[in-house]
Short mmCIF file of C-alpha atoms in Angstrom, two decimals:
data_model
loop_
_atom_site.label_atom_id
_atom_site.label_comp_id
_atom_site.label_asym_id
_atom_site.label_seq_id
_atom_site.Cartn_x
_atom_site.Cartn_y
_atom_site.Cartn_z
CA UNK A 1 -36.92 -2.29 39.16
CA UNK A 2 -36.26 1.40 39.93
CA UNK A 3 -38.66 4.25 39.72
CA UNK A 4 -39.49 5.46 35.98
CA UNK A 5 -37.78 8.49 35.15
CA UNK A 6 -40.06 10.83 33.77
CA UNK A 7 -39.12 12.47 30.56
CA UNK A 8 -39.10 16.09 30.09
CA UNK A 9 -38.18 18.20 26.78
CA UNK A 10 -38.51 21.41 25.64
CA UNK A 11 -37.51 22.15 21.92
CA UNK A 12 -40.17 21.43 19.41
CA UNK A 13 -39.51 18.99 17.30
CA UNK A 14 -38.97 21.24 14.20
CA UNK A 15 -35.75 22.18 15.95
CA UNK A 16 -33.96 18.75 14.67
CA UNK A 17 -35.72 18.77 11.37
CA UNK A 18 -34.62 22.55 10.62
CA UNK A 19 -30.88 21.63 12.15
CA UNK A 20 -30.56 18.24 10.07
CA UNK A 21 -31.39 20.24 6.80
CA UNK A 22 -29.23 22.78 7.37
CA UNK A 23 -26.30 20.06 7.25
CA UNK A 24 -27.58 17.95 4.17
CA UNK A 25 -25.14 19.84 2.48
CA UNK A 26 -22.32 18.63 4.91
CA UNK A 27 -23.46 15.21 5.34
CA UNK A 28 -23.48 14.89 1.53
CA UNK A 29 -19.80 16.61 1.58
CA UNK A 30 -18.44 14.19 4.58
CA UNK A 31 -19.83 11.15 2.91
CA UNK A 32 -18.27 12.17 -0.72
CA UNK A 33 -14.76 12.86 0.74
CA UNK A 34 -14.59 10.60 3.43
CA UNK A 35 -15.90 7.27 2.07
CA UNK A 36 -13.55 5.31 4.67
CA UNK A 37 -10.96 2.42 3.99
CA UNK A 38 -12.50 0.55 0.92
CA UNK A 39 -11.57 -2.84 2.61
CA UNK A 40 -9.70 -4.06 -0.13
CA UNK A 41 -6.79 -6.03 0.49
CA UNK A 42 -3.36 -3.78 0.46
CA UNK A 43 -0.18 -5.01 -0.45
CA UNK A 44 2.77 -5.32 1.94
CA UNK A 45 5.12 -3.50 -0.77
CA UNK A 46 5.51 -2.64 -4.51
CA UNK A 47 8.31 -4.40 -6.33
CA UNK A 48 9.63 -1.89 -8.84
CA UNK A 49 11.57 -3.62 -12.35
CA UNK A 50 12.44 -1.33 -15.12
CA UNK A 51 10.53 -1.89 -18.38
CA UNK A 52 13.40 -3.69 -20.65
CA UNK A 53 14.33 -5.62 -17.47
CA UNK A 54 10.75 -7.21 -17.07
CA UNK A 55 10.51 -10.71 -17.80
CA UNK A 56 7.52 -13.41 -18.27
CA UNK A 57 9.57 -15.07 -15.07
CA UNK A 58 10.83 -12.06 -13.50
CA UNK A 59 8.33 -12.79 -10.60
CA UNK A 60 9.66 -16.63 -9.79
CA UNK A 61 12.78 -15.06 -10.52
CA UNK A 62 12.64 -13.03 -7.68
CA UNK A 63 11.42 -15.48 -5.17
CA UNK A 64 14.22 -17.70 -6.57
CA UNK A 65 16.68 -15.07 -5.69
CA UNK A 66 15.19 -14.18 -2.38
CA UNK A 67 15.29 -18.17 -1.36
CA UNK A 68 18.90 -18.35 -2.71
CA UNK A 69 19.39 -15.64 -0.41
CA UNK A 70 18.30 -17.08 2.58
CA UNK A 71 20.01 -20.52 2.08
CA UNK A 72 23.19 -18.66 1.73
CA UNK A 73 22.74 -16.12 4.50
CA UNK A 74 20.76 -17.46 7.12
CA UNK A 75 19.68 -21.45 6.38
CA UNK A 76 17.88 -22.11 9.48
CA UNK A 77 15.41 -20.42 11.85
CA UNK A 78 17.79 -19.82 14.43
CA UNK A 79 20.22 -18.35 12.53
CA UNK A 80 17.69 -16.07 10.65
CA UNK A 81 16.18 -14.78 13.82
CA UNK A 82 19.22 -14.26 15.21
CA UNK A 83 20.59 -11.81 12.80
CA UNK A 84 17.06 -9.65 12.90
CA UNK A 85 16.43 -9.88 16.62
CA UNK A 86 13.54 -11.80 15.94
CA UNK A 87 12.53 -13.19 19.51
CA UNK A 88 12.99 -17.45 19.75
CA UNK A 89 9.34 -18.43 20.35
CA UNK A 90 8.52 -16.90 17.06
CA UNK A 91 11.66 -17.80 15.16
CA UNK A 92 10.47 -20.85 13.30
CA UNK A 93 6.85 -19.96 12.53
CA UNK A 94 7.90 -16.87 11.02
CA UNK A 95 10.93 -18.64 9.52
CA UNK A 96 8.66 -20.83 7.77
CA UNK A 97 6.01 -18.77 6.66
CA UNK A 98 8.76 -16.76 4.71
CA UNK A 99 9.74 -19.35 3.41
CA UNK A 100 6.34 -20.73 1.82
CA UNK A 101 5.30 -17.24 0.74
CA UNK A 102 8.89 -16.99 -1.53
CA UNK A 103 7.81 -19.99 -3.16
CA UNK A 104 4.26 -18.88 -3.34
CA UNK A 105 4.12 -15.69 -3.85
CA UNK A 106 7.23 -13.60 -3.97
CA UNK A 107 6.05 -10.28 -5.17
CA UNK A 108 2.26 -8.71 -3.80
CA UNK A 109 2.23 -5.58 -5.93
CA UNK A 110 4.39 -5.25 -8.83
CA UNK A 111 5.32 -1.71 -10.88
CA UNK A 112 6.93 -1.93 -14.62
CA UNK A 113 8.79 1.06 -14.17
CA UNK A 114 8.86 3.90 -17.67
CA UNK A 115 10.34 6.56 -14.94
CA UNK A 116 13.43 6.65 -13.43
CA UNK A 117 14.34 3.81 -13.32
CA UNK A 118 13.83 3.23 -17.06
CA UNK A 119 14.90 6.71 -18.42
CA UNK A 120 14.99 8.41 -21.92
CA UNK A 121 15.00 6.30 -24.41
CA UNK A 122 13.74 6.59 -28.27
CA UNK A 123 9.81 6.83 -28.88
CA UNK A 124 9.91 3.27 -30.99
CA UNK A 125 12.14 1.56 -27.97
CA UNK A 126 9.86 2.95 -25.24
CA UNK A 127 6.31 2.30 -27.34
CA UNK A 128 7.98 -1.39 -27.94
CA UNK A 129 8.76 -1.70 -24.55
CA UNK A 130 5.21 -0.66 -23.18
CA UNK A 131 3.12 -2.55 -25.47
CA UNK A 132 5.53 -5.41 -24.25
CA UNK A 133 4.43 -4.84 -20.64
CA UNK A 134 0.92 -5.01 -21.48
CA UNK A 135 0.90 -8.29 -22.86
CA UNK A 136 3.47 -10.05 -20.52
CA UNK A 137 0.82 -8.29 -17.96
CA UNK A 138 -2.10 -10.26 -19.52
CA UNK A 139 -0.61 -13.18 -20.00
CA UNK A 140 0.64 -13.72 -16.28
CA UNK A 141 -2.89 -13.26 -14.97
CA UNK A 142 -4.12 -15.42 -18.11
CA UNK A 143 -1.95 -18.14 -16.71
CA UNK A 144 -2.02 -17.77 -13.50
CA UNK A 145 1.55 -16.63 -12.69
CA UNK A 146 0.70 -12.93 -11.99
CA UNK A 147 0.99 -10.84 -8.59
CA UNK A 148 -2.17 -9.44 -7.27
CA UNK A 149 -1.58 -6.30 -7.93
CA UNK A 150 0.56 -5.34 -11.00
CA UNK A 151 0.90 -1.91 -13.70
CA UNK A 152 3.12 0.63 -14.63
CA UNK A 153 4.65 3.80 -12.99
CA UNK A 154 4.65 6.53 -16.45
CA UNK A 155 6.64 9.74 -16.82
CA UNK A 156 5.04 12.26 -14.88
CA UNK A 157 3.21 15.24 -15.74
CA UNK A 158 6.21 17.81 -16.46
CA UNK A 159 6.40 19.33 -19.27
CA UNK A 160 9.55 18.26 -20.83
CA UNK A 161 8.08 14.02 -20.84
CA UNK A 162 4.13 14.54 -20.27
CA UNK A 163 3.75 13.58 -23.80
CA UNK A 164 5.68 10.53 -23.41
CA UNK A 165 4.27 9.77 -20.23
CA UNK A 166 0.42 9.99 -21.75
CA UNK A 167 1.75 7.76 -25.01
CA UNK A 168 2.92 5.06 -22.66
CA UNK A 169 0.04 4.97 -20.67
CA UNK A 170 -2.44 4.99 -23.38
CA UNK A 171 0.11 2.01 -25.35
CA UNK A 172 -0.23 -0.01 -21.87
CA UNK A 173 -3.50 0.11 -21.36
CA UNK A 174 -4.35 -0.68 -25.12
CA UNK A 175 -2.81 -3.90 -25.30
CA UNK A 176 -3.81 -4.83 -21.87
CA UNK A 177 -7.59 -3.76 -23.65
CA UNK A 178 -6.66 -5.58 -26.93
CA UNK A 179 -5.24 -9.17 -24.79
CA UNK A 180 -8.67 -8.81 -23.17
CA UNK A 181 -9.49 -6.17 -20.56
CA UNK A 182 -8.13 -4.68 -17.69
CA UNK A 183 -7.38 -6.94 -14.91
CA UNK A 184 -8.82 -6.69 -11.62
CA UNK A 185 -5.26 -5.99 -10.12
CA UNK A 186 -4.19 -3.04 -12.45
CA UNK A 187 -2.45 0.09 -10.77
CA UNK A 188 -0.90 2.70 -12.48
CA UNK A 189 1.44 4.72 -10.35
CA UNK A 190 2.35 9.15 -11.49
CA UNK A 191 5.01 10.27 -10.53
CA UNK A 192 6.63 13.60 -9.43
CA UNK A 193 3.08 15.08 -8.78
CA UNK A 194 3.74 18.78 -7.62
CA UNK A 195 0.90 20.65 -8.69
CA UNK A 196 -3.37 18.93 -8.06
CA UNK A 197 -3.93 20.54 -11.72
CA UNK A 198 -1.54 17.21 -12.64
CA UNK A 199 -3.20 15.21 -10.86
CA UNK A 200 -6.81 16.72 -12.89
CA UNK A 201 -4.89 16.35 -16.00
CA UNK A 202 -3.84 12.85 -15.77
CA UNK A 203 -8.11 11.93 -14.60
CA UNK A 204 -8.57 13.68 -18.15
CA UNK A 205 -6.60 11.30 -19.69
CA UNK A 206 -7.90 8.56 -17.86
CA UNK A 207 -11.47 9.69 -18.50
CA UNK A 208 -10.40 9.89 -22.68
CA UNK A 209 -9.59 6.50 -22.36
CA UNK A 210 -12.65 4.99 -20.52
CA UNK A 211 -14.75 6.92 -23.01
CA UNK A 212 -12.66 5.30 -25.86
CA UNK A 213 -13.19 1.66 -24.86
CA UNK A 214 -16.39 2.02 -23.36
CA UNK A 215 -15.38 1.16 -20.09
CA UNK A 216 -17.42 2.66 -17.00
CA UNK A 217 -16.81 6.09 -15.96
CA UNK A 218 -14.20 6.03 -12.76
CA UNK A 219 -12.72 2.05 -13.78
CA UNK A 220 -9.19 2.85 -13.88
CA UNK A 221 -7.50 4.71 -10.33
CA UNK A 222 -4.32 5.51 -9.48
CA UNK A 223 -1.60 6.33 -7.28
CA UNK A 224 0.05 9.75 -6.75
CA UNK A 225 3.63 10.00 -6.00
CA UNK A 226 5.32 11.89 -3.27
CA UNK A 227 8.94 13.10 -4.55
CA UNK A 228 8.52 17.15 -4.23
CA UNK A 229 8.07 19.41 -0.67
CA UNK A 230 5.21 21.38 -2.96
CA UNK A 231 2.93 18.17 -3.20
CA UNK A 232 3.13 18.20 0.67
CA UNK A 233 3.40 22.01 1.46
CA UNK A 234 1.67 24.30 -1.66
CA UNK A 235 3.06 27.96 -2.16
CA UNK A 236 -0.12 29.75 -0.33
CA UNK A 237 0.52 27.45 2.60
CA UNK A 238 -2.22 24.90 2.26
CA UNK A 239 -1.39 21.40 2.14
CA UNK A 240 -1.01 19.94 -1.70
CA UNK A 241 -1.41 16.53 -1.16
CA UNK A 242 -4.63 17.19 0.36
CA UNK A 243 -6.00 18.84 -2.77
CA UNK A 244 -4.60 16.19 -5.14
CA UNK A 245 -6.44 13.62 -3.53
CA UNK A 246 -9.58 15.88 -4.18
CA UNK A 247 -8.33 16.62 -7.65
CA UNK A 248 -8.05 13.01 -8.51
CA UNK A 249 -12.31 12.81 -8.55
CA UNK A 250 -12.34 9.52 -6.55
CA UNK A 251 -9.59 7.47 -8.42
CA UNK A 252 -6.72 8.14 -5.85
CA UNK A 253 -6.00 4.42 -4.22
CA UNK A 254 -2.65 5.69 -2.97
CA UNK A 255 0.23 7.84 -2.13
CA UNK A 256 3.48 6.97 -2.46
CA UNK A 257 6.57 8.20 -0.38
CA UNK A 258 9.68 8.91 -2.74
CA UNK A 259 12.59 8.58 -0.32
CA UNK A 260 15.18 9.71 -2.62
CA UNK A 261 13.67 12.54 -4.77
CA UNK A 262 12.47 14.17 -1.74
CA UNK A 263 14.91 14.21 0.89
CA UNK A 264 17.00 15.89 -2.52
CA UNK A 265 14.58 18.23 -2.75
CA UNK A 266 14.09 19.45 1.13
CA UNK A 267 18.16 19.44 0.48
CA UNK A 268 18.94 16.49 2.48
CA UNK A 269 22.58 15.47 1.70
CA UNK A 270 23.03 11.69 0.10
CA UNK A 271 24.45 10.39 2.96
CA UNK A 272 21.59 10.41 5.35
CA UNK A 273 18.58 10.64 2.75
CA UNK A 274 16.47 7.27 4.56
CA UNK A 275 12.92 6.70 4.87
CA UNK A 276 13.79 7.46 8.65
CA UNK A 277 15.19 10.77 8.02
CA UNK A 278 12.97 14.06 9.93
CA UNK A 279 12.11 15.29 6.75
CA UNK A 280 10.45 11.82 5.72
CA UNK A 281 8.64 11.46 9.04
CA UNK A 282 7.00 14.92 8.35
CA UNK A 283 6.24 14.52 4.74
CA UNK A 284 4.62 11.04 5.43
CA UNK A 285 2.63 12.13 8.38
CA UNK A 286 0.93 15.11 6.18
CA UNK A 287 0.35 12.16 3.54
CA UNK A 288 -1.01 10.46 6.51
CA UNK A 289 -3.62 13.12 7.86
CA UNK A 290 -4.28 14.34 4.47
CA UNK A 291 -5.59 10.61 3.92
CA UNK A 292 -7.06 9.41 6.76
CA UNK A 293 -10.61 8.34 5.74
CA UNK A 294 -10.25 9.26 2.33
CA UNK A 295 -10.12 5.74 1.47
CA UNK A 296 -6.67 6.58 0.07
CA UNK A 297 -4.05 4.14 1.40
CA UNK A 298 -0.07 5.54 2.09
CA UNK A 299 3.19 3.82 1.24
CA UNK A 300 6.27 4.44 2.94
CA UNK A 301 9.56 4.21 0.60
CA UNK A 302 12.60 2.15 0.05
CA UNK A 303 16.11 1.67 1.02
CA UNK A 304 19.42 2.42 -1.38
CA UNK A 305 21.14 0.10 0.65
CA UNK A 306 21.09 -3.66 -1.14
CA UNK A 307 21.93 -7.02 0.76
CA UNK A 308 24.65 -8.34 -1.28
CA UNK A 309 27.75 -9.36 -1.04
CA UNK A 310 29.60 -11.23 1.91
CA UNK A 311 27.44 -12.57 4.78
CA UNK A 312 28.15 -10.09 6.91
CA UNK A 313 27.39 -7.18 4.40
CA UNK A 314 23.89 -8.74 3.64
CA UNK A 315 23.28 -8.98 7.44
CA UNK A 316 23.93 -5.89 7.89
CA UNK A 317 21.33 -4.99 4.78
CA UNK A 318 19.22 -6.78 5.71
CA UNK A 319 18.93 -5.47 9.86
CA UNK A 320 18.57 -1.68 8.32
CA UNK A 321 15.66 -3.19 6.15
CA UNK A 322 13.86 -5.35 8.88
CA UNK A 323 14.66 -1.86 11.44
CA UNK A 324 12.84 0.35 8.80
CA UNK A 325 9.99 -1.94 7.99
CA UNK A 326 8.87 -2.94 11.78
CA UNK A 327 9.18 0.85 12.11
CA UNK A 328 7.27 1.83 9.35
CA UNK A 329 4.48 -0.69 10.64
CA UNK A 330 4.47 0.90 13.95
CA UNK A 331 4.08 4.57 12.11
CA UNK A 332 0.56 2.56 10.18
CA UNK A 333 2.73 2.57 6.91
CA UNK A 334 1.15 -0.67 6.19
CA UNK A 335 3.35 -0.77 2.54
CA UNK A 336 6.93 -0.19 1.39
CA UNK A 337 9.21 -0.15 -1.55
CA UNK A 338 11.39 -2.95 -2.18
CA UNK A 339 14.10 -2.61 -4.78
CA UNK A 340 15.88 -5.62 -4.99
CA UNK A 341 15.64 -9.78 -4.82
CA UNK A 342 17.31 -10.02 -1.68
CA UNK A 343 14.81 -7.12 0.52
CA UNK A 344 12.16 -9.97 0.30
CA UNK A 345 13.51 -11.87 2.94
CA UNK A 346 13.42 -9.28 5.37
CA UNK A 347 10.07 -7.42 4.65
CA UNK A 348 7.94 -10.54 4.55
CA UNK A 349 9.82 -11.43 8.17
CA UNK A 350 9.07 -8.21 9.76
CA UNK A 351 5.72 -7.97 8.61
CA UNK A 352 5.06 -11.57 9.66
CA UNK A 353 6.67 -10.83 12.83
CA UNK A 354 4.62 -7.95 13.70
CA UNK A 355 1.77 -9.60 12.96
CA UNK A 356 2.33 -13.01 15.11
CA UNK A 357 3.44 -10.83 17.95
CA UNK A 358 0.35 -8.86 17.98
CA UNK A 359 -1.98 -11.54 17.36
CA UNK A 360 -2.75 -13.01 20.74
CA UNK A 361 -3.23 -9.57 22.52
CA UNK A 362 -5.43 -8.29 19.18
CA UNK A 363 -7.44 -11.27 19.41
CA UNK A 364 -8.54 -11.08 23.05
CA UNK A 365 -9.25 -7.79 22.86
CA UNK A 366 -11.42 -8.36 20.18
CA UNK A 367 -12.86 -11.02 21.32
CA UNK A 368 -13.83 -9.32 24.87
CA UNK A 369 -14.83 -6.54 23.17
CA UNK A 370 -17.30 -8.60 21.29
CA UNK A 371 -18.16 -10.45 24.52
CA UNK A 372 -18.84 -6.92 26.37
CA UNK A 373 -16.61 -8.65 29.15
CA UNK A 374 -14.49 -5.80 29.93
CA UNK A 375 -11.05 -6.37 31.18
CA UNK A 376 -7.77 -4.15 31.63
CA UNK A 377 -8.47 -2.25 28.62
CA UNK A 378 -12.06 -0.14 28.04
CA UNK A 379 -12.04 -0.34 24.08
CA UNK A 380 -14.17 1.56 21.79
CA UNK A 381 -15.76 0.41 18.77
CA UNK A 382 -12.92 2.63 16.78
CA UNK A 383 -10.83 0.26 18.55
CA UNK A 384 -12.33 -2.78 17.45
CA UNK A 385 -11.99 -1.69 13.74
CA UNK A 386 -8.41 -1.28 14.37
CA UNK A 387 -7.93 -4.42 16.17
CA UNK A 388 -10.06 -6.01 13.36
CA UNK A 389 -7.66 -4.07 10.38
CA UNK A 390 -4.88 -5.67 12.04
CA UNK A 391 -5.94 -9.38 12.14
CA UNK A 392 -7.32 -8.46 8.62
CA UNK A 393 -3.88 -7.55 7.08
CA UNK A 394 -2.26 -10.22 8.68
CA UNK A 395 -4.40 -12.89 6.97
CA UNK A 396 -4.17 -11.18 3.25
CA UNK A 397 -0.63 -11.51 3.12
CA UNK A 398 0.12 -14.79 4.84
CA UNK A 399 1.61 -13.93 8.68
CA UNK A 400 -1.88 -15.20 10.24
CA UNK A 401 -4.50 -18.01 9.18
CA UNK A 402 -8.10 -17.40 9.10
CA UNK A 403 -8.52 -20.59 11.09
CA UNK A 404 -6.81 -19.41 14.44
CA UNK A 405 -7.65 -16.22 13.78
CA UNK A 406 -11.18 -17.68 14.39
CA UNK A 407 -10.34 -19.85 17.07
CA UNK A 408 -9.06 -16.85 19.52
CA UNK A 409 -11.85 -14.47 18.43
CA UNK A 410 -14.69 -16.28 18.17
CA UNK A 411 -15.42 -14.55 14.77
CA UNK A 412 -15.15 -15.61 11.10
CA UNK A 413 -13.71 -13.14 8.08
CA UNK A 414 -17.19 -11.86 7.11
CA UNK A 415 -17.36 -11.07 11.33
CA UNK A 416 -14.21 -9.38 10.70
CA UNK A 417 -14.94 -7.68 7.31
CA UNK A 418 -18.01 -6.22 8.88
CA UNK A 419 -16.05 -4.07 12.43
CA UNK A 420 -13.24 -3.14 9.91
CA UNK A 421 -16.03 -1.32 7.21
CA UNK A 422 -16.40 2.24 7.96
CA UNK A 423 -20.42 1.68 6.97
CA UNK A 424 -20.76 -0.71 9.87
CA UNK A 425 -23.87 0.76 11.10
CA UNK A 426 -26.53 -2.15 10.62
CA UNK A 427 -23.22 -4.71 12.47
CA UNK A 428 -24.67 -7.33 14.29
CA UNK A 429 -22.31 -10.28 15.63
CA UNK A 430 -23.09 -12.87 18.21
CA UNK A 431 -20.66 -13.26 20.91
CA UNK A 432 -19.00 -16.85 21.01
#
């Protein structure tokens, strides 16, 4: 043993107490805003249907389509990985998985769309139409049949449809309240958000409605939309998005990218308006920032461009699709928007790719993290929430099992849950 160091100070200790209260005010403020990822699981995408097109089977009907695809297009391993670049070793687990999760579950987050892709129609036809939703809604998660995640995307907050936005969203949620309740998996998705007083408005509606039913004060959230340059860049300079989150009083689970209406509105001509675009990366990486440990998760966009037709049109789909997911992963977009049968294919193989490539690396880094046995790479504990994140997505939507997951880390899914929380202070985990 070495010589005791002796211990020498010199501020009293009413230095710390008189410093600590003059930030109770700021701890209070950090811990408010910046909660930290709520560890829920987030889907890889949201399936978008328009309201009259939205069917008791339209789920199955899409994993139908999506296997049809695949059988046409691509019927083996080989031939699937070979048209996405996928590399051989991983060609048949990911093949597979794919596979099993189209005739599993197709669709992990689906939106009955009363926005664009719906339109005007006449109040009786839209109010049909909604209460319609609500109870094929109920009924799928009665039975059984229902994605994890499903709602409705409303009109948006404009003056010329807020009216029939708020009537659909109060005709939803009152048959899904009348079949009953609200189901764990609701989401609700507004649209065209430009201004955070929107954003306020649409929490007063919300707030109307829990007070209505009796429900508990903050039960139904909500994603904001991303379709305008003013949601990401307000008029004095400061950064909209930003203040809608705070505007939306802790019910903000999201923000959604709109490819489309944006890159229109930055002026972006048709031809090259893509989720890959300059003006996309920007928008998305003040989304980003403006959400980091809010607790608020982001969502890239979609591609125009559909996989149908001859084989090699849907190849060539479906390579821009896989190219724009795996990017979008790399970018932590960690969700997308698929717009047709046939884009299942390829996100559930490039998220299932990414995910099986990673694993082995992810795993012993976790794992000698854990183990304090050092190695090429000095990891932080920031790190090991990341590396945990990632092992963590990859087992909620299927690319990874909790079983080897364990074997190369050492660690079950409560080990796991515990280094991804961002209130991981009291952590304790015995190395393997």
């Amino acid at each position: 043993m070495g010589q005791q160091e002796k211990v020498a100070t010199s501020l009293a200790g009413t230095v710390s107490e008189e410093i600590s209260a003059s930030l109770t005010a700021v701890d209070a403020e950090l811990a408010r805003r910046y909660p930290g990822d709520p560890g829920t699981r987030q889907p890889v995408h949201t399936v978008y249907v328009p309201g009259d097109a939205f069917e008791a089977g339209t789920l199955r009907s899409w994993g139908d389509q999506a296997l049809a695809a695949l059988d046409e297009h691509a019927p083996d391993a080989s031939s699937f990985a070979a048209v996405l670049g996928i590399p051989e070793e991983l060609a048949g687990p990911v093949h597979d998985r794919v596979r099993a999760k189209l005739e599993r579950e197709p669709v992990e987050d689906l939106r009955i769309d009363f926005e664009d892709g719906y339109g005007p129609r006449p109040d009786a036809e839209e109010d049909e139409a909604a209460a319609r939703a609500a109870r094929l809604v109920s009924e799928a998660y009665a039975n059984g049949t229902a994605a994890p995640y499903m709602g409705i995307r409303m009109k948006c907050m404009e003056a010329g449809v807020r009216d029939r936005g708020i009537r659909t969203t109060d005709v939803f949620l009152s048959g899904l309240m009348e079949a009953g309740g609200l189901p764990d998996g609701l989401v609700l998705t507004l649209p065209k958000v430009t201004y955070p007083q929107q954003v306020t408005a649409f929490v007063q509606l919300l707030e109307a409605f829990e007070k209505a039913h009796g429900l508990d004060a903050g039960r139904i959230g909500f994603e904001i939309q991303i379709e305008t340059s003013q949601s990401i860049l307000a008029a004095d300079g400061t950064a909209a998005v930003a203040r809608m989150i705070d505007a939306a009083q802790g019910r903000a689970t999201g923000l959604h990218y709109g490819t489309f209406d944006y890159s229109a509105c930055v002026g972006v001509s048709a031809a090259y308006q893509a989720s890959d675009h300059p003006a996309a990366d920007h928008a998305k990486a003040v989304m980003q920032v403006a959400a980091a440990g809010t607790g608020v998760r982001v969502s890239d966009g979609s591609t125009n461009v559909l996989p149908v037709g001859p084989t090699p049109q849907v190849h060539e789909a479906w390579r821009l699709h896989h190219g724009l997911t795996r990017r979008a992963l790399a970018r932590a977009y960690y969700q997308g928007w698929d717009m047709h049968p046939g884009h299942l294919p390829t996100r559930y193989a490039a998220v299932y790719t990414f995910y099986r490539e990673g694993l082995e690396p992810a795993a012993a880094r976790l794992a000698a993290y854990v183990a304090k046995a050092g190695g090429d790479v000095m990891d932080e504990p920031a790190t090991a929430k990341a590396l945990s994140g990632y092992l963590l997505r990859g087992i909620d939507c299927g690319a990874l099992d909790t079983a080897e997951v364990a074997r190369l880390t050492g660690l079950t899914r409560a080990d796991l849950d515990a280094f991804a929380s961002p209130r991981r202070g009291d952590l304790t985990v015995t190395a393997p």
